[in-house]
Short mmCIF file of C-alpha atoms and ligand atoms in Angstrom, two decimals:
data_model
loop_
_atom_site.label_atom_id
_atom_site.label_comp_id
_atom_site.label_asym_id
_atom_site.label_seq_id
_atom_site.Cartn_x
_atom_site.Cartn_y
_atom_site.Cartn_z
CA MET N 1 34.65 11.28 24.83
CA GLU N 2 35.50 7.98 23.20
CA LEU N 3 33.66 6.69 20.20
CA LYS N 4 32.15 3.26 19.93
CA THR N 5 30.97 1.34 16.88
CA ILE N 6 27.26 0.73 16.78
CA ASN N 7 25.76 -2.00 14.63
CA ILE N 8 22.45 -1.57 12.88
CA PRO N 9 20.14 -4.59 12.38
CA LYS N 10 20.35 -5.79 8.78
CA ASP N 11 16.66 -5.23 8.02
CA PHE N 12 16.54 -1.75 9.58
CA ILE N 13 15.46 0.87 7.02
CA LEU N 14 17.52 4.02 6.53
CA GLY N 15 15.81 6.54 4.28
CA ALA N 16 15.03 10.21 3.93
CA ALA N 17 11.88 12.31 3.85
CA ALA N 18 10.31 15.38 2.24
CA SER N 19 6.81 16.44 1.23
CA ALA N 20 5.08 17.48 -1.97
CA TRP N 21 4.49 21.14 -1.11
CA GLN N 22 7.97 21.66 0.31
CA THR N 23 9.69 20.45 -2.85
CA GLU N 24 7.62 20.41 -6.02
CA GLY N 25 6.91 24.11 -6.70
CA TRP N 26 3.95 25.54 -8.60
CA SER N 27 5.05 24.52 -12.08
CA GLY N 28 1.92 23.43 -13.96
CA LYS N 29 -0.38 24.29 -11.04
CA LYS N 30 -3.77 25.72 -12.02
CA GLU N 31 -5.17 28.89 -10.45
CA THR N 32 -7.80 26.91 -8.57
CA GLN N 33 -5.31 24.43 -7.11
CA ASP N 34 -3.86 26.31 -4.17
CA SER N 35 -3.38 24.42 -0.94
CA TYR N 36 -3.81 25.92 2.53
CA LEU N 37 -0.05 26.56 2.57
CA ASP N 38 -0.21 28.43 -0.74
CA LEU N 39 -3.08 30.51 0.59
CA TRP N 40 -1.16 31.39 3.74
CA TYR N 41 1.93 32.28 1.73
CA LYS N 42 -0.03 34.48 -0.69
CA ASN N 43 -1.74 36.33 2.17
CA ASN N 44 1.27 36.68 4.39
CA LYS N 45 4.46 36.65 2.30
CA ASN N 46 6.21 39.07 4.61
CA VAL N 47 6.57 36.46 7.35
CA TRP N 48 8.26 33.95 5.02
CA HIS N 49 12.05 34.10 5.26
CA ASN N 50 13.44 36.23 2.42
CA GLY N 51 10.07 35.94 0.66
CA TYR N 52 10.73 32.35 -0.43
CA GLY N 53 7.79 29.98 -0.15
CA PRO N 54 6.19 27.09 -1.98
CA ALA N 55 6.21 28.87 -5.38
CA VAL N 56 9.40 27.28 -6.68
CA ALA N 57 10.52 25.26 -3.65
CA THR N 58 13.22 22.89 -4.91
CA ASP N 59 11.58 22.59 -8.33
CA PHE N 60 11.29 18.84 -7.76
CA LYS N 61 8.38 18.77 -10.22
CA ASN N 62 10.83 19.45 -13.03
CA ARG N 63 13.94 17.95 -11.51
CA TYR N 64 12.75 14.71 -9.93
CA LYS N 65 14.83 12.52 -12.24
CA GLU N 66 17.98 14.32 -11.20
CA ASP N 67 16.97 14.07 -7.53
CA ILE N 68 16.12 10.40 -7.71
CA GLY N 69 19.59 9.97 -9.22
CA TYR N 70 21.01 11.45 -6.01
CA MET N 71 18.88 9.10 -3.92
CA LYS N 72 20.41 6.22 -5.81
CA GLU N 73 23.88 7.61 -5.40
CA ILE N 74 23.41 7.90 -1.64
CA GLY N 75 21.92 4.41 -1.54
CA LEU N 76 18.57 5.39 -0.05
CA THR N 77 16.21 2.43 -0.08
CA HIS N 78 13.16 4.46 1.00
CA TYR N 79 11.89 7.95 0.23
CA ARG N 80 8.96 9.42 2.11
CA THR N 81 6.89 12.19 0.57
CA SER N 82 3.26 13.15 -0.01
CA ILE N 83 0.80 13.46 -2.85
CA ASN N 84 -0.50 17.00 -3.11
CA TRP N 85 -4.29 16.72 -2.70
CA SER N 86 -4.82 20.28 -3.95
CA ARG N 87 -3.04 19.41 -7.21
CA PHE N 88 -4.09 15.82 -7.72
CA LEU N 89 -7.70 16.89 -8.41
CA ILE N 90 -9.28 19.61 -10.49
CA ASP N 91 -12.73 19.14 -8.93
CA TYR N 92 -12.61 18.27 -5.23
CA GLU N 93 -16.35 17.64 -4.86
CA ASN N 94 -16.42 14.96 -7.53
CA ALA N 95 -12.82 13.82 -7.25
CA VAL N 96 -11.95 14.58 -10.87
CA VAL N 97 -8.27 13.79 -11.35
CA ASP N 98 -5.81 16.28 -12.86
CA GLU N 99 -4.27 13.99 -15.46
CA GLU N 100 -1.15 16.09 -15.86
CA TYR N 101 -0.31 15.97 -12.14
CA ALA N 102 -1.37 12.32 -11.83
CA SER N 103 0.93 11.27 -14.64
CA TYR N 104 3.80 13.25 -13.09
CA MET N 105 3.18 11.36 -9.83
CA ASP N 106 3.03 8.13 -11.78
CA ASP N 107 6.43 8.89 -13.31
CA VAL N 108 7.92 9.81 -9.93
CA ILE N 109 6.76 6.50 -8.45
CA LYS N 110 8.05 4.53 -11.44
CA GLU N 111 11.37 6.31 -11.40
CA LEU N 112 11.80 5.70 -7.66
CA ILE N 113 11.07 2.00 -7.99
CA ARG N 114 13.29 1.70 -11.05
CA ASN N 115 16.13 3.10 -8.97
CA GLY N 116 15.56 0.77 -6.05
CA VAL N 117 13.88 3.35 -3.82
CA GLU N 118 10.59 2.38 -2.12
CA PRO N 119 8.10 5.26 -2.08
CA MET N 120 6.33 5.95 1.22
CA ILE N 121 3.42 8.28 0.65
CA ALA N 122 1.20 10.46 2.84
CA LEU N 123 -2.12 11.64 1.49
CA GLU N 124 -1.82 14.99 3.26
CA HIS N 125 1.17 16.96 4.46
CA TYR N 126 -0.74 20.22 5.11
CA GLU N 127 -1.93 20.28 1.46
CA VAL N 128 -5.66 20.58 2.16
CA PRO N 129 -7.09 22.52 -0.82
CA ALA N 130 -7.41 26.28 -0.11
CA VAL N 131 -10.92 26.38 -1.53
CA LEU N 132 -12.06 23.76 0.99
CA PHE N 133 -10.50 25.84 3.74
CA GLU N 134 -12.32 28.95 2.58
CA GLU N 135 -15.67 27.39 1.76
CA TYR N 136 -16.06 24.84 4.51
CA GLY N 137 -13.52 25.82 7.15
CA GLY N 138 -11.10 23.07 6.11
CA TRP N 139 -10.79 20.10 8.46
CA GLY N 140 -13.45 21.57 10.74
CA SER N 141 -16.00 20.18 8.30
CA LYS N 142 -17.22 16.59 8.05
CA HIS N 143 -17.91 17.22 4.37
CA VAL N 144 -14.18 17.76 3.90
CA VAL N 145 -13.63 14.37 5.54
CA ASP N 146 -15.96 12.85 2.90
CA LEU N 147 -14.02 14.60 0.13
CA PHE N 148 -10.72 13.34 1.51
CA VAL N 149 -12.00 9.77 1.36
CA LYS N 150 -13.06 10.28 -2.27
CA TYR N 151 -9.62 11.67 -3.08
CA ALA N 152 -7.90 8.75 -1.33
CA GLU N 153 -9.90 6.28 -3.37
CA LYS N 154 -8.63 7.83 -6.61
CA VAL N 155 -5.07 7.78 -5.35
CA PHE N 156 -5.28 4.13 -4.32
CA GLU N 157 -6.85 3.22 -7.67
CA ARG N 158 -3.90 4.78 -9.51
CA TYR N 159 -0.93 3.79 -7.40
CA GLY N 160 -2.20 1.16 -4.95
CA ASP N 161 -0.61 -1.66 -6.92
CA ARG N 162 2.89 -0.21 -6.58
CA VAL N 163 3.15 1.80 -3.37
CA LYS N 164 3.40 -0.42 -0.31
CA ASN N 165 3.66 2.21 2.42
CA TRP N 166 0.74 4.61 2.84
CA PHE N 167 -0.10 7.23 5.44
CA THR N 168 -3.23 9.28 5.90
CA PHE N 169 -1.51 12.39 7.30
CA ASN N 170 1.81 13.84 8.21
CA GLU N 171 1.58 15.61 11.59
CA PRO N 172 -2.20 16.05 11.63
CA ILE N 173 -2.09 18.25 14.75
CA VAL N 174 0.14 20.97 13.38
CA VAL N 175 -1.91 23.29 11.17
CA GLN N 176 -4.82 23.77 13.58
CA THR N 177 -2.45 24.20 16.51
CA ARG N 178 -0.67 27.07 14.78
CA VAL N 179 -3.88 28.54 13.39
CA TYR N 180 -6.56 28.04 16.07
CA LEU N 181 -4.70 27.40 19.27
CA ASP N 182 -1.70 29.67 19.07
CA ALA N 183 -3.13 31.97 16.38
CA ILE N 184 0.25 32.62 14.80
CA ARG N 185 -0.74 31.69 11.24
CA TYR N 186 -3.26 32.90 8.74
CA PRO N 187 -6.16 33.54 9.34
CA PHE N 188 -5.13 34.19 12.99
CA GLU N 189 -8.26 33.06 14.79
CA GLN N 190 -7.95 31.76 18.32
CA ASN N 191 -10.66 29.15 18.70
CA THR N 192 -9.99 26.09 20.81
CA LYS N 193 -13.25 24.37 19.90
CA LYS N 194 -12.31 24.52 16.23
CA TRP N 195 -8.89 23.14 17.14
CA MET N 196 -10.50 20.15 18.82
CA GLN N 197 -12.91 19.56 15.94
CA TRP N 198 -10.02 19.52 13.45
CA ASN N 199 -8.24 17.03 15.71
CA PHE N 200 -11.28 14.79 15.79
CA ASN N 201 -12.10 15.05 12.10
CA LYS N 202 -8.55 14.09 11.17
CA GLY N 203 -8.69 11.12 13.54
CA LEU N 204 -11.98 10.14 11.93
CA ALA N 205 -10.53 10.63 8.44
CA THR N 206 -7.69 8.26 9.32
CA ALA N 207 -10.17 5.58 10.42
CA ARG N 208 -12.29 6.04 7.30
CA ILE N 209 -9.26 5.69 5.04
CA VAL N 210 -8.17 2.57 6.93
CA LYS N 211 -11.65 1.17 6.25
CA LEU N 212 -11.41 2.10 2.57
CA PHE N 213 -7.97 0.49 2.42
CA LYS N 214 -9.43 -2.74 3.77
CA GLU N 215 -12.36 -2.61 1.35
CA MET N 216 -9.97 -2.17 -1.56
CA GLU N 217 -7.94 -5.11 -0.22
CA LEU N 218 -4.63 -3.36 -0.78
CA LYS N 219 -2.97 -5.44 1.89
CA GLU N 220 -4.22 -8.74 0.54
CA LYS N 221 -3.52 -7.92 -3.09
CA TYR N 222 -0.26 -6.00 -2.84
CA GLY N 223 1.08 -6.43 0.69
CA ALA N 224 0.57 -2.72 1.38
CA LYS N 225 0.18 -1.07 4.79
CA ILE N 226 -1.69 2.00 5.98
CA GLY N 227 -0.64 4.18 8.89
CA VAL N 228 -0.40 7.75 10.07
CA ILE N 229 2.61 9.94 10.79
CA LEU N 230 2.38 11.71 14.14
CA ASN N 231 4.66 14.11 15.96
CA PRO N 232 4.40 13.33 19.65
CA GLU N 233 6.37 15.88 21.63
CA VAL N 234 7.78 13.76 24.42
CA ALA N 235 6.94 15.69 27.59
CA TYR N 236 9.39 15.86 30.47
CA ALA N 237 8.35 17.31 33.81
CA ARG N 238 10.65 19.74 35.61
CA SER N 239 10.54 17.58 38.74
CA SER N 240 9.20 14.37 40.21
CA ALA N 241 6.72 16.37 42.31
CA GLU N 242 3.07 15.64 41.66
CA HIS N 243 2.16 19.08 40.33
CA ASP N 244 4.92 19.00 37.70
CA GLN N 245 4.12 15.42 36.75
CA LYS N 246 0.50 16.41 36.26
CA ALA N 247 1.56 19.28 34.01
CA ALA N 248 3.46 16.81 31.79
CA SER N 249 0.60 14.37 31.63
CA MET N 250 -1.86 17.14 30.70
CA PHE N 251 0.44 18.25 27.90
CA ASP N 252 0.70 14.65 26.75
CA LEU N 253 -3.05 14.18 26.79
CA PHE N 254 -3.88 17.25 24.73
CA PHE N 255 -1.04 17.06 22.20
CA ASN N 256 0.04 13.42 21.96
CA ARG N 257 -2.64 11.02 23.14
CA VAL N 258 -5.31 12.97 21.27
CA PHE N 259 -3.90 11.37 18.08
CA LEU N 260 -1.94 8.33 19.28
CA ASP N 261 -4.81 6.75 21.21
CA PRO N 262 -7.57 6.79 18.57
CA ALA N 263 -5.15 5.79 15.77
CA ILE N 264 -3.56 2.87 17.64
CA LYS N 265 -6.04 1.90 20.38
CA GLY N 266 -9.21 2.98 18.61
CA GLU N 267 -10.33 5.07 21.57
CA TYR N 268 -9.91 8.55 23.00
CA PRO N 269 -8.68 8.69 26.61
CA GLN N 270 -11.61 9.00 29.03
CA GLU N 271 -9.85 11.88 30.83
CA LEU N 272 -9.92 13.85 27.60
CA PHE N 273 -13.72 13.67 27.41
CA ALA N 274 -13.99 14.99 30.96
CA LEU N 275 -11.63 17.87 30.18
CA MET N 276 -13.36 18.76 26.92
CA ASP N 277 -16.60 18.90 28.85
CA LYS N 278 -15.14 21.02 31.61
CA HIS N 279 -13.63 23.54 29.21
CA ASP N 280 -16.49 23.57 26.73
CA ILE N 281 -14.42 22.34 23.80
CA MET N 282 -16.17 19.02 23.19
CA PHE N 283 -15.87 17.84 19.62
CA ASP N 284 -18.91 16.86 17.67
CA ALA N 285 -18.71 13.08 17.30
CA SER N 286 -21.51 10.59 16.75
CA GLU N 287 -21.64 7.07 18.17
CA GLU N 288 -21.14 5.70 14.64
CA GLU N 289 -18.03 7.82 14.16
CA LEU N 290 -16.53 6.65 17.44
CA GLN N 291 -17.31 3.10 16.42
CA MET N 292 -15.63 3.71 13.05
CA ILE N 293 -12.48 4.81 14.91
CA LYS N 294 -12.69 1.77 17.17
CA GLU N 295 -12.91 -0.69 14.29
CA ASN N 296 -10.30 0.85 12.02
CA THR N 297 -6.96 1.31 13.72
CA VAL N 298 -3.73 1.70 11.76
CA ASP N 299 -1.25 -1.03 10.75
CA TYR N 300 1.75 1.00 11.90
CA VAL N 301 2.82 4.55 12.74
CA GLY N 302 5.57 6.90 11.68
CA LEU N 303 6.79 9.31 14.37
CA ASN N 304 8.50 12.63 13.76
CA ILE N 305 10.79 13.29 16.69
CA TYR N 306 13.01 16.34 16.87
CA PHE N 307 13.13 17.69 20.43
CA PRO N 308 11.84 17.15 23.97
CA TYR N 309 9.10 19.31 25.44
CA ARG N 310 9.80 20.39 29.00
CA VAL N 311 7.02 21.54 31.26
CA LYS N 312 6.29 22.59 34.82
CA ALA N 313 3.11 23.36 36.73
CA ARG N 314 1.81 26.89 36.19
CA SER N 315 3.31 29.46 38.48
CA THR N 316 1.20 32.34 37.21
CA ALA N 317 -2.56 32.66 37.10
CA TRP N 318 -4.42 31.81 33.91
CA ASN N 319 -6.16 34.73 32.22
CA GLU N 320 -9.79 33.60 32.39
CA GLU N 321 -10.80 36.04 29.68
CA THR N 322 -8.92 34.16 26.97
CA PRO N 323 -10.27 31.00 25.34
CA PHE N 324 -9.16 27.76 26.97
CA HIS N 325 -5.68 26.61 25.95
CA PRO N 326 -4.03 23.43 27.31
CA GLU N 327 -1.44 25.81 28.81
CA TYR N 328 -4.07 26.30 31.48
CA TYR N 329 -2.41 23.22 33.00
CA TYR N 330 1.28 23.83 32.38
CA GLU N 331 4.02 26.28 31.54
CA LYS N 332 7.02 25.70 29.37
CA PHE N 333 10.08 24.87 31.45
CA ASP N 334 13.43 26.30 30.44
CA LEU N 335 15.99 23.68 31.50
CA PRO N 336 19.23 25.37 32.58
CA GLY N 337 22.24 24.21 30.56
CA LYS N 338 20.25 22.41 27.90
CA LYS N 339 21.93 21.76 24.56
CA MET N 340 20.34 23.78 21.81
CA ASN N 341 20.16 23.99 18.07
CA PRO N 342 20.15 27.80 18.08
CA HIS N 343 19.06 28.06 14.43
CA ARG N 344 15.75 26.32 14.98
CA GLY N 345 15.49 27.07 18.69
CA TRP N 346 14.97 23.39 19.52
CA GLU N 347 16.66 21.53 22.35
CA ILE N 348 18.86 18.62 21.33
CA TYR N 349 18.19 15.63 23.57
CA PRO N 350 18.78 12.31 21.74
CA HIS N 351 17.53 10.29 24.72
CA THR N 352 14.01 11.22 23.54
CA MET N 353 14.38 8.50 20.93
CA TYR N 354 14.81 5.86 23.59
CA ASP N 355 11.95 7.18 25.70
CA ILE N 356 9.46 7.18 22.84
CA ALA N 357 10.64 3.72 21.75
CA ILE N 358 9.94 2.27 25.18
CA ARG N 359 6.63 4.07 25.35
CA MET N 360 5.50 2.53 22.06
CA LYS N 361 6.43 -0.84 23.46
CA GLU N 362 4.80 -0.45 26.83
CA GLU N 363 1.77 1.72 26.19
CA TYR N 364 0.89 1.05 22.57
CA GLY N 365 1.04 -2.74 22.33
CA ASN N 366 4.50 -2.65 20.75
CA ILE N 367 2.92 -1.71 17.44
CA GLU N 368 5.25 -1.55 14.44
CA TRP N 369 6.59 1.97 14.04
CA PHE N 370 9.49 3.91 12.60
CA ILE N 371 11.04 7.34 12.85
CA ALA N 372 9.42 9.21 9.99
CA GLU N 373 11.41 12.42 10.57
CA ASN N 374 14.37 13.54 12.62
CA GLY N 375 17.03 15.99 11.58
CA MET N 376 18.85 19.24 12.15
CA GLY N 377 18.18 22.56 10.44
CA VAL N 378 21.18 24.90 10.29
CA GLU N 379 21.37 28.43 8.97
CA ASN N 380 23.94 29.66 6.49
CA GLU N 381 25.62 26.34 5.87
CA TYR N 382 27.72 27.79 3.06
CA ARG N 383 30.27 28.87 5.65
CA PHE N 384 31.10 25.23 6.21
CA LYS N 385 32.17 24.55 2.61
CA ASN N 386 35.62 23.11 2.09
CA GLU N 387 37.89 23.74 -0.89
CA GLU N 388 36.00 21.20 -2.98
CA GLN N 389 32.81 23.16 -2.20
CA ILE N 390 31.36 20.35 -0.10
CA ILE N 391 29.47 21.42 3.04
CA GLN N 392 31.22 19.85 6.02
CA ASP N 393 28.16 19.25 8.18
CA ASP N 394 29.80 17.30 10.99
CA TYR N 395 27.19 18.67 13.42
CA ARG N 396 24.50 16.85 11.37
CA ILE N 397 26.48 13.63 11.39
CA GLU N 398 26.81 13.88 15.15
CA PHE N 399 23.11 14.71 15.54
CA ILE N 400 22.02 11.70 13.48
CA SER N 401 24.52 9.37 15.16
CA GLU N 402 23.39 10.28 18.65
CA HIS N 403 19.71 9.95 17.81
CA LEU N 404 20.20 6.68 15.96
CA LYS N 405 22.24 5.35 18.85
CA TRP N 406 19.41 5.88 21.33
CA LEU N 407 16.82 4.59 18.91
CA LEU N 408 18.78 1.37 18.42
CA LYS N 409 19.10 1.02 22.17
CA GLY N 410 15.28 1.15 22.31
CA ILE N 411 15.12 -1.63 19.71
CA GLU N 412 17.63 -3.65 21.69
CA ASP N 413 15.26 -3.31 24.64
CA GLY N 414 12.37 -4.69 22.61
CA SER N 415 10.74 -1.77 20.80
CA ASN N 416 9.27 -2.69 17.41
CA CYS N 417 10.90 0.12 15.45
CA LYS N 418 11.67 -0.69 11.83
CA GLY N 419 13.52 2.30 10.49
CA TYR N 420 14.75 5.86 10.49
CA MET N 421 13.93 8.51 7.91
CA LEU N 422 16.07 11.59 7.96
CA TRP N 423 14.51 14.99 7.46
CA ALA N 424 15.42 15.85 4.85
CA PHE N 425 16.60 14.40 1.58
CA THR N 426 17.42 17.81 0.10
CA ASP N 427 17.24 21.26 1.64
CA ASN N 428 13.68 22.43 1.18
CA VAL N 429 11.07 25.01 2.13
CA SER N 430 9.87 25.14 5.75
CA PRO N 431 6.62 26.78 6.78
CA MET N 432 7.63 30.42 7.24
CA ASN N 433 11.35 29.73 7.78
CA ALA N 434 11.51 28.80 4.08
CA PHE N 435 15.15 28.09 3.15
CA LYS N 436 16.57 29.66 6.33
CA ASN N 437 17.45 26.43 8.11
CA ARG N 438 18.91 23.75 5.87
CA TYR N 439 18.12 20.13 6.66
CA GLY N 440 19.23 18.22 3.58
CA LEU N 441 21.75 15.55 2.83
CA VAL N 442 21.78 17.35 -0.50
CA GLU N 443 22.37 21.08 -0.73
CA ILE N 444 20.08 23.25 -2.86
CA ASN N 445 22.08 26.26 -3.99
CA LEU N 446 19.59 29.09 -4.38
CA GLU N 447 22.26 31.46 -5.76
CA ASP N 448 23.21 29.00 -8.45
CA ASN N 449 20.00 28.01 -10.21
CA ARG N 450 19.05 25.70 -7.32
CA ASN N 451 21.80 23.33 -8.29
CA ARG N 452 22.34 20.33 -6.09
CA ALA N 453 25.46 19.04 -4.32
CA LEU N 454 25.93 16.26 -1.80
CA LYS N 455 27.01 17.37 1.66
CA LYS N 456 29.51 15.47 3.78
CA SER N 457 26.55 13.91 5.65
CA ALA N 458 25.31 12.36 2.39
CA TYR N 459 28.60 10.51 1.91
CA TRP N 460 28.52 9.47 5.55
CA TYR N 461 24.90 8.27 5.33
CA LYS N 462 25.78 6.28 2.21
CA GLN N 463 28.49 4.51 4.13
CA VAL N 464 26.20 3.82 7.09
CA ILE N 465 23.61 2.31 4.72
CA GLU N 466 26.28 0.15 3.08
CA THR N 467 28.08 -1.03 6.21
CA LYS N 468 25.16 -0.94 8.68
CA GLN N 469 27.58 0.54 11.16
CA PHE N 470 28.50 3.94 12.53
CA GLU N 471 30.37 5.50 15.40
CA ALA N 472 28.80 7.35 18.30
CA GLN N 473 29.83 8.66 21.69
CA ASP N 474 30.41 5.90 24.19
CA ASP N 475 28.58 7.52 27.10
CA ASP N 476 27.79 5.77 30.35
CA LEU N 477 24.08 6.17 29.89
CA TYR N 478 24.23 3.74 27.03
CA LYS N 479 25.70 0.92 29.07
C1 LIG V 1 8.08 18.74 10.60
C2 LIG V 1 7.33 18.76 9.29
C3 LIG V 1 8.19 18.97 8.10
C4 LIG V 1 9.41 19.86 8.31
C5 LIG V 1 10.09 19.64 9.66
C6 LIG V 1 11.16 20.62 10.05
O1 LIG V 1 7.27 19.19 11.62
O2 LIG V 1 6.61 17.55 9.08
O3 LIG V 1 7.34 19.38 7.07
O4 LIG V 1 9.18 21.13 7.94
O5 LIG V 1 9.16 19.59 10.70
O6 LIG V 1 10.63 21.72 10.73
P1 LIG V 1 10.75 23.20 10.18
O7 LIG V 1 10.60 23.07 8.70
O8 LIG V 1 9.64 23.98 10.77
O9 LIG V 1 12.08 23.70 10.60
#
């Protein structure tokens, strides 16, 4: 297929992402400062690939100056990460700040800005403190919501004058889906009602932080914005038939609209209330809390988009003895001939970028948004090293190009998308898969003292940032 040159709007942001727990490591962490992820890792090390986990990660805590140097070299203008709640405080009830961690964070932010890289920061990327998980049931508790607001206030007091891009959560649906819905993560409890309460409490927490943000006048004083980073899994029905279409819309309701609607529209879909009632999974929400959500919607959203989710109507009976699961209404559909990333087991379908872009325009008031994560994890990348020891990750370059191409087409058709953040800046630790699949522009060599090296994609990305141009397949669909 022929290649065509694609132009990127001049003000379009091209950055890269990571998170605190996936990079920083435990250096300097106190015994009482485990996060939920640390707790899971400690209780279940055997499921983490080759035993690697958050303990050392990429050692960013000690090597951030070196890493920010690489950001500068690549020309990244934005870096998205998180502040680790479990480490930022030493007393979660009274929001007592850990000065050592806070000054490290302060240095990271200064160093980023000094090097021309805008920090974009989430307050939680699965780093809910372990002790709050054990004592109160984590996000199932409204008290934990109160504590999160107290924590956020301290963070804004410290860094609110310098960080312009804030987010309450990264992928707020993920932990409870793995833990309470699918029961594949510690502590392996299938409990759909808990799942729904976590969903609601995180939606509420977002609204409360938006309110706090307004009260602290961070927008007025510093031009800052507050949003949330969600991971809608764009649902495609097997067929145009009504039963398959319904399956897709049920999936969308339970996994996408459950966060998109309250955050952007300030309201939960009415259909969701009826379904929660029917299946006895109604969340506990007061009138005041629903009002809080209504009055405090986000300024913008980040979306993490990796793969499409294909569904069909159920063809087998639901086992009525198991707790309700949204799968009651759908089954996963295995599209024949689909293109796969076999390492991660995710379908590659760049058109998803266009579809979500148009959806944001048409169904969500064309709110400002950006791609907060998209990328390709590949196993054993060492085999692609050339003689100069540079990983030739042409598959990643193609993956990014094709996704960017469709995203830009969505912008051309009016979607208010402002940027693209690649997952990830460096290789880092995934939940459970650890260092198995590598995502980075920058290689982390575990065999060689975690030394860093730019991959071919880093040089390519640098050029794209500089020229605001790249080449992609000239397929008919694009015309
Ligand atoms: C997103 C998370 C990231 C990152 C990424 C890649 O869902 O926000 O933290 O891990 O997915 O997925 P994985 O690491 O599971 O391969």
